[in-house]
Each structure stands twice: as structure tokens, then as C-alpha cells.
mmCIF file of C-alpha atoms in Angstrom:
data_model
loop_
_atom_site.group_PDB
_atom_site.id
_atom_site.type_symbol
_atom_site.label_atom_id
_atom_site.label_comp_id
_atom_site.label_asym_id
_atom_site.label_seq_id
_atom_site.Cartn_x
_atom_site.Cartn_y
_atom_site.Cartn_z
ATOM 1 C CA UNK A 1 -18.756 -2.849 58.972
ATOM 2 C CA UNK A 2 -19.555 -0.140 56.099
ATOM 3 C CA UNK A 3 -23.032 -0.999 55.349
ATOM 4 C CA UNK A 4 -26.051 0.813 54.033
ATOM 5 C CA UNK A 5 -29.698 0.272 54.633
ATOM 6 C CA UNK A 6 -32.206 0.903 51.797
ATOM 7 C CA UNK A 7 -35.402 -0.311 50.179
ATOM 8 C CA UNK A 8 -35.484 -3.961 49.294
ATOM 9 C CA UNK A 9 -35.598 -4.421 45.506
ATOM 10 C CA UNK A 10 -37.227 -7.530 43.382
ATOM 11 C CA UNK A 11 -33.158 -8.312 42.625
ATOM 12 C CA UNK A 12 -32.494 -8.884 46.070
ATOM 13 C CA UNK A 13 -34.956 -11.644 46.611
ATOM 14 C CA UNK A 14 -32.471 -14.298 45.920
ATOM 15 C CA UNK A 15 -29.912 -13.370 48.591
ATOM 16 C CA UNK A 16 -33.202 -12.265 51.061
ATOM 17 C CA UNK A 17 -34.710 -16.310 50.438
ATOM 18 C CA UNK A 18 -31.567 -17.826 51.097
ATOM 19 C CA UNK A 19 -30.827 -15.786 54.665
ATOM 20 C CA UNK A 20 -34.778 -16.776 55.147
ATOM 21 C CA UNK A 21 -34.093 -20.343 54.617
ATOM 22 C CA UNK A 22 -30.765 -20.200 57.007
ATOM 23 C CA UNK A 23 -32.941 -18.554 59.189
ATOM 24 C CA UNK A 24 -36.422 -19.993 60.108
ATOM 25 C CA UNK A 25 -37.716 -23.532 59.775
ATOM 26 C CA UNK A 26 -40.538 -22.654 57.674
ATOM 27 C CA UNK A 27 -39.241 -19.776 55.470
ATOM 28 C CA UNK A 28 -41.283 -17.449 53.418
ATOM 29 C CA UNK A 29 -41.171 -18.179 49.949
ATOM 30 C CA UNK A 30 -40.049 -15.676 47.000
ATOM 31 C CA UNK A 31 -43.345 -15.506 45.943
ATOM 32 C CA UNK A 32 -44.546 -14.408 49.290
ATOM 33 C CA UNK A 33 -41.684 -11.556 49.269
ATOM 34 C CA UNK A 34 -42.361 -10.667 45.787
ATOM 35 C CA UNK A 35 -46.014 -9.850 46.685
ATOM 36 C CA UNK A 36 -45.070 -7.592 49.743
ATOM 37 C CA UNK A 37 -43.114 -5.949 47.444
ATOM 38 C CA UNK A 38 -45.197 -5.396 44.776
ATOM 39 C CA UNK A 39 -48.955 -5.861 45.866
ATOM 40 C CA UNK A 40 -49.256 -5.072 49.676
ATOM 41 C CA UNK A 41 -49.847 -1.424 49.718
ATOM 42 C CA UNK A 42 -48.769 -1.271 53.646
ATOM 43 C CA UNK A 43 -45.666 -3.085 53.539
ATOM 44 C CA UNK A 44 -42.124 -1.497 53.498
ATOM 45 C CA UNK A 45 -39.275 -4.042 53.311
ATOM 46 C CA UNK A 46 -35.840 -2.598 53.884
ATOM 47 C CA UNK A 47 -32.117 -4.677 53.324
ATOM 48 C CA UNK A 48 -28.566 -3.872 55.166
ATOM 49 C CA UNK A 49 -26.175 -4.341 52.399
ATOM 50 C CA UNK A 50 -22.399 -4.252 52.032
ATOM 51 C CA UNK A 51 -21.404 -3.262 48.391
ATOM 52 C CA UNK A 52 -23.530 -5.695 46.696
ATOM 53 C CA UNK A 53 -24.347 -8.390 49.295
ATOM 54 C CA UNK A 54 -27.347 -8.570 51.516
ATOM 55 C CA UNK A 55 -26.511 -9.083 55.089
ATOM 56 C CA UNK A 56 -29.998 -8.992 56.620
ATOM 57 C CA UNK A 57 -33.689 -7.680 55.875
ATOM 58 C CA UNK A 58 -36.658 -6.422 57.674
ATOM 59 C CA UNK A 59 -40.484 -6.060 56.510
ATOM 60 C CA UNK A 60 -43.185 -3.940 58.295
ATOM 61 C CA UNK A 61 -46.620 -2.863 57.947
ATOM 62 C CA UNK A 62 -47.699 0.451 58.250
ATOM 63 C CA UNK A 63 -50.807 0.343 60.127
ATOM 64 C CA UNK A 64 -53.009 3.481 61.622
ATOM 65 C CA UNK A 65 -50.880 4.464 64.429
ATOM 66 C CA UNK A 66 -48.405 1.474 64.473
ATOM 67 C CA UNK A 67 -45.953 -0.460 62.896
ATOM 68 C CA UNK A 68 -46.005 -4.040 62.982
ATOM 69 C CA UNK A 69 -42.524 -6.004 62.028
ATOM 70 C CA UNK A 70 -43.803 -9.078 59.905
ATOM 71 C CA UNK A 71 -40.320 -10.371 59.199
ATOM 72 C CA UNK A 72 -36.589 -9.696 60.353
ATOM 73 C CA UNK A 73 -33.620 -11.701 59.976
ATOM 74 C CA UNK A 74 -29.503 -11.161 59.591
ATOM 75 C CA UNK A 75 -27.450 -13.811 57.581
ATOM 76 C CA UNK A 76 -26.082 -16.397 60.041
ATOM 77 C CA UNK A 77 -22.534 -15.341 59.277
ATOM 78 C CA UNK A 78 -23.402 -11.467 60.517
ATOM 79 C CA UNK A 79 -25.277 -11.977 63.460
ATOM 80 C CA UNK A 80 -24.092 -10.033 66.939
ATOM 81 C CA UNK A 81 -22.245 -7.394 65.082
ATOM 82 C CA UNK A 82 -25.081 -4.469 65.540
ATOM 83 C CA UNK A 83 -26.919 -5.276 61.979
ATOM 84 C CA UNK A 84 -29.870 -6.474 63.717
ATOM 85 C CA UNK A 85 -30.341 -3.478 65.736
ATOM 86 C CA UNK A 86 -29.514 -0.963 63.023
ATOM 87 C CA UNK A 87 -32.485 -2.726 61.072
ATOM 88 C CA UNK A 88 -34.810 -2.501 64.500
ATOM 89 C CA UNK A 89 -33.471 1.242 64.566
ATOM 90 C CA UNK A 90 -34.507 1.518 60.878
ATOM 91 C CA UNK A 91 -38.201 0.027 61.567
ATOM 92 C CA UNK A 92 -38.624 2.519 64.583
ATOM 93 C CA UNK A 93 -37.377 5.803 62.542
ATOM 94 C CA UNK A 94 -39.717 4.636 59.684
ATOM 95 C CA UNK A 95 -42.728 4.426 62.334
ATOM 96 C CA UNK A 96 -41.932 7.705 63.537
ATOM 97 C CA UNK A 97 -41.617 9.186 60.188
ATOM 98 C CA UNK A 98 -45.076 7.727 59.357
ATOM 99 C CA UNK A 99 -46.713 9.436 62.739
ATOM 100 C CA UNK A 100 -46.719 5.734 64.465
ATOM 101 C CA UNK A 101 -46.435 5.518 68.060
ATOM 102 C CA UNK A 102 -46.254 1.881 68.380
ATOM 103 C CA UNK A 103 -44.182 -0.830 67.101
ATOM 104 C CA UNK A 104 -44.928 -4.375 67.623
ATOM 105 C CA UNK A 105 -43.724 -7.738 66.730
ATOM 106 C CA UNK A 106 -43.669 -11.513 67.421
ATOM 107 C CA UNK A 107 -40.821 -13.833 68.586
ATOM 108 C CA UNK A 108 -40.817 -17.522 69.493
ATOM 109 C CA UNK A 109 -40.548 -17.840 72.597
ATOM 110 C CA UNK A 110 -37.157 -19.716 72.468
ATOM 111 C CA UNK A 111 -35.516 -17.302 70.653
ATOM 112 C CA UNK A 112 -33.861 -15.764 73.701
ATOM 113 C CA UNK A 113 -31.063 -13.848 71.726
ATOM 114 C CA UNK A 114 -33.542 -11.989 69.563
ATOM 115 C CA UNK A 115 -35.801 -11.208 72.539
ATOM 116 C CA UNK A 116 -32.970 -9.702 74.443
ATOM 117 C CA UNK A 117 -31.931 -7.796 71.411
ATOM 118 C CA UNK A 118 -35.566 -6.201 71.164
ATOM 119 C CA UNK A 119 -35.499 -5.502 74.994
ATOM 120 C CA UNK A 120 -32.124 -3.444 74.304
ATOM 121 C CA UNK A 121 -33.733 -1.788 71.514
ATOM 122 C CA UNK A 122 -37.250 -0.501 73.876
ATOM 123 C CA UNK A 123 -39.569 -3.365 73.404
ATOM 124 C CA UNK A 124 -41.252 -5.356 76.190
ATOM 125 C CA UNK A 125 -43.458 -8.682 76.569
ATOM 126 C CA UNK A 126 -47.247 -7.583 76.451
ATOM 127 C CA UNK A 127 -48.991 -10.942 75.333
ATOM 128 C CA UNK A 128 -48.311 -14.435 74.476
ATOM 129 C CA UNK A 129 -49.772 -16.196 70.869
ATOM 130 C CA UNK A 130 -50.279 -19.787 72.018
ATOM 131 C CA UNK A 131 -48.782 -22.602 69.269
ATOM 132 C CA UNK A 132 -48.288 -19.419 66.908
ATOM 133 C CA UNK A 133 -45.476 -21.302 65.166
ATOM 134 C CA UNK A 134 -47.209 -24.261 63.541
ATOM 135 C CA UNK A 135 -43.985 -26.244 62.343
ATOM 136 C CA UNK A 136 -42.432 -26.216 65.992
ATOM 137 C CA UNK A 137 -45.501 -25.823 67.941
ATOM 138 C CA UNK A 138 -43.971 -22.821 69.779
ATOM 139 C CA UNK A 139 -45.732 -19.986 71.088
ATOM 140 C CA UNK A 140 -44.775 -16.415 70.317
ATOM 141 C CA UNK A 141 -44.046 -13.823 72.612
ATOM 142 C CA UNK A 142 -45.926 -10.690 71.609
ATOM 143 C CA UNK A 143 -43.340 -7.381 72.081
ATOM 144 C CA UNK A 144 -44.231 -3.726 71.949
ATOM 145 C CA UNK A 145 -42.080 -0.540 71.989
ATOM 146 C CA UNK A 146 -44.937 1.873 73.031
ATOM 147 C CA UNK A 147 -45.219 5.461 73.049
ATOM 148 C CA UNK A 148 -41.798 5.723 70.776
ATOM 149 C CA UNK A 149 -42.753 9.478 70.587
ATOM 150 C CA UNK A 150 -42.389 10.383 74.124
ATOM 151 C CA UNK A 151 -39.244 12.063 75.785
ATOM 152 C CA UNK A 152 -38.432 8.769 77.934
ATOM 153 C CA UNK A 153 -38.521 6.576 74.836
ATOM 154 C CA UNK A 154 -36.612 9.127 72.528
ATOM 155 C CA UNK A 155 -33.785 9.413 75.026
ATOM 156 C CA UNK A 156 -33.014 5.882 75.010
ATOM 157 C CA UNK A 157 -33.392 5.428 71.374
ATOM 158 C CA UNK A 158 -30.883 7.947 70.712
ATOM 159 C CA UNK A 159 -28.632 6.426 73.386
ATOM 160 C CA UNK A 160 -29.560 2.963 71.058
ATOM 161 C CA UNK A 161 -28.667 4.706 68.049
ATOM 162 C CA UNK A 162 -25.247 6.088 69.261
ATOM 163 C CA UNK A 163 -24.184 2.809 70.598
ATOM 164 C CA UNK A 164 -25.026 1.121 67.800
ATOM 165 C CA UNK A 165 -23.097 3.486 65.605
ATOM 166 C CA UNK A 166 -20.143 2.689 67.784
ATOM 167 C CA UNK A 167 -20.418 -1.017 67.267
ATOM 168 C CA UNK A 168 -20.502 -0.723 63.831
ATOM 169 C CA UNK A 169 -17.276 1.271 63.736
ATOM 170 C CA UNK A 170 -15.525 -1.392 66.051
ATOM 171 C CA UNK A 171 -16.628 -3.920 63.928
ATOM 172 C CA UNK A 172 -14.746 -2.196 60.963
ATOM 173 C CA UNK A 173 -11.916 -1.788 62.528
ATOM 174 C CA UNK A 174 -11.727 -5.200 64.619
#
């Protein structure tokens, strides 16, 4: 799959909101994404796209020494092709560029596929937020990738990046 990752732009919002609606029971609004792009000085949003078609996105907040993943989704027709991993890799690279040593996120306890992918990307369970998702009353699992600048993390991270490139190549030829 021949994709690029680039910063999200305002003109991407219609496609991003459609992916959001297809991914979450209580999706973020266009206005909320607009605010994140134009008014929140600690936010960074990226999209993965093929030509002009947005396939997924990730949003993060740059907090001192930490990157917090605020939202993340891949279009339902493009899941399990390596795009989610590519976006998580992008977030970790962004963290490294900003001198962060920690990446955190919350994920629904019932989202076993996402949790498995996060673990593959070096995240571990570090806590639970009871009844975090008001629309479903589900708990959120707090996950983090800690000490991302360590040699041990970097070795696994480089292996993940290489494997992701190979997976993406297979998607192109497969």
C-alpha cells in the first residue's frame, strides 16, 4: 500500500469525521477537531492517506516529557493492514523528536484488537479508569510506552518499524 503520513489539515476534516463516526459510539465533532487543529497549541494531528483519500488519523498532545494519544482511528475498510501501527510509530517518532520519554493512551477494555496492537508497539497496561466511556459505561485501560529513549525500547521499536515496512509492502503486492 503506497501511503504517506502528513499533518492533518482543515480540509481533511470531512473525511476524518466520517472515519470517526464509523469508529466510535460517541464520535468527536468536526468542531472539536477544528479546535484541536487551530486553537490547541499542544496538539498535533497526523493523517495517513493514499492519494487524496484519508485512511486513518492520530492525535496527540505534547506534554512536558510525554506524548498523550488523544484519538486514533483507521477506516474500517483498511484495518489490519499495518496502518494503525504506522500511525503509532509516527506518534512515537513525534515523541522522540520532542524529547519525550513516555507515550500514554486510554483504550476501551473491550477493544482487544487495539490493545493487542498497542502491546505489539511496546505499550503495557499501567492502570484502569473506571467507567471512563460514559456512552458504554466501560472502563478504559491506561497504557504507556515508557523510557522510549532506552536502548531496549529502541531495539524493539526499530524491529517494529522494519516489520511494518514489510507488512505495508505485502499489502501493495497482495
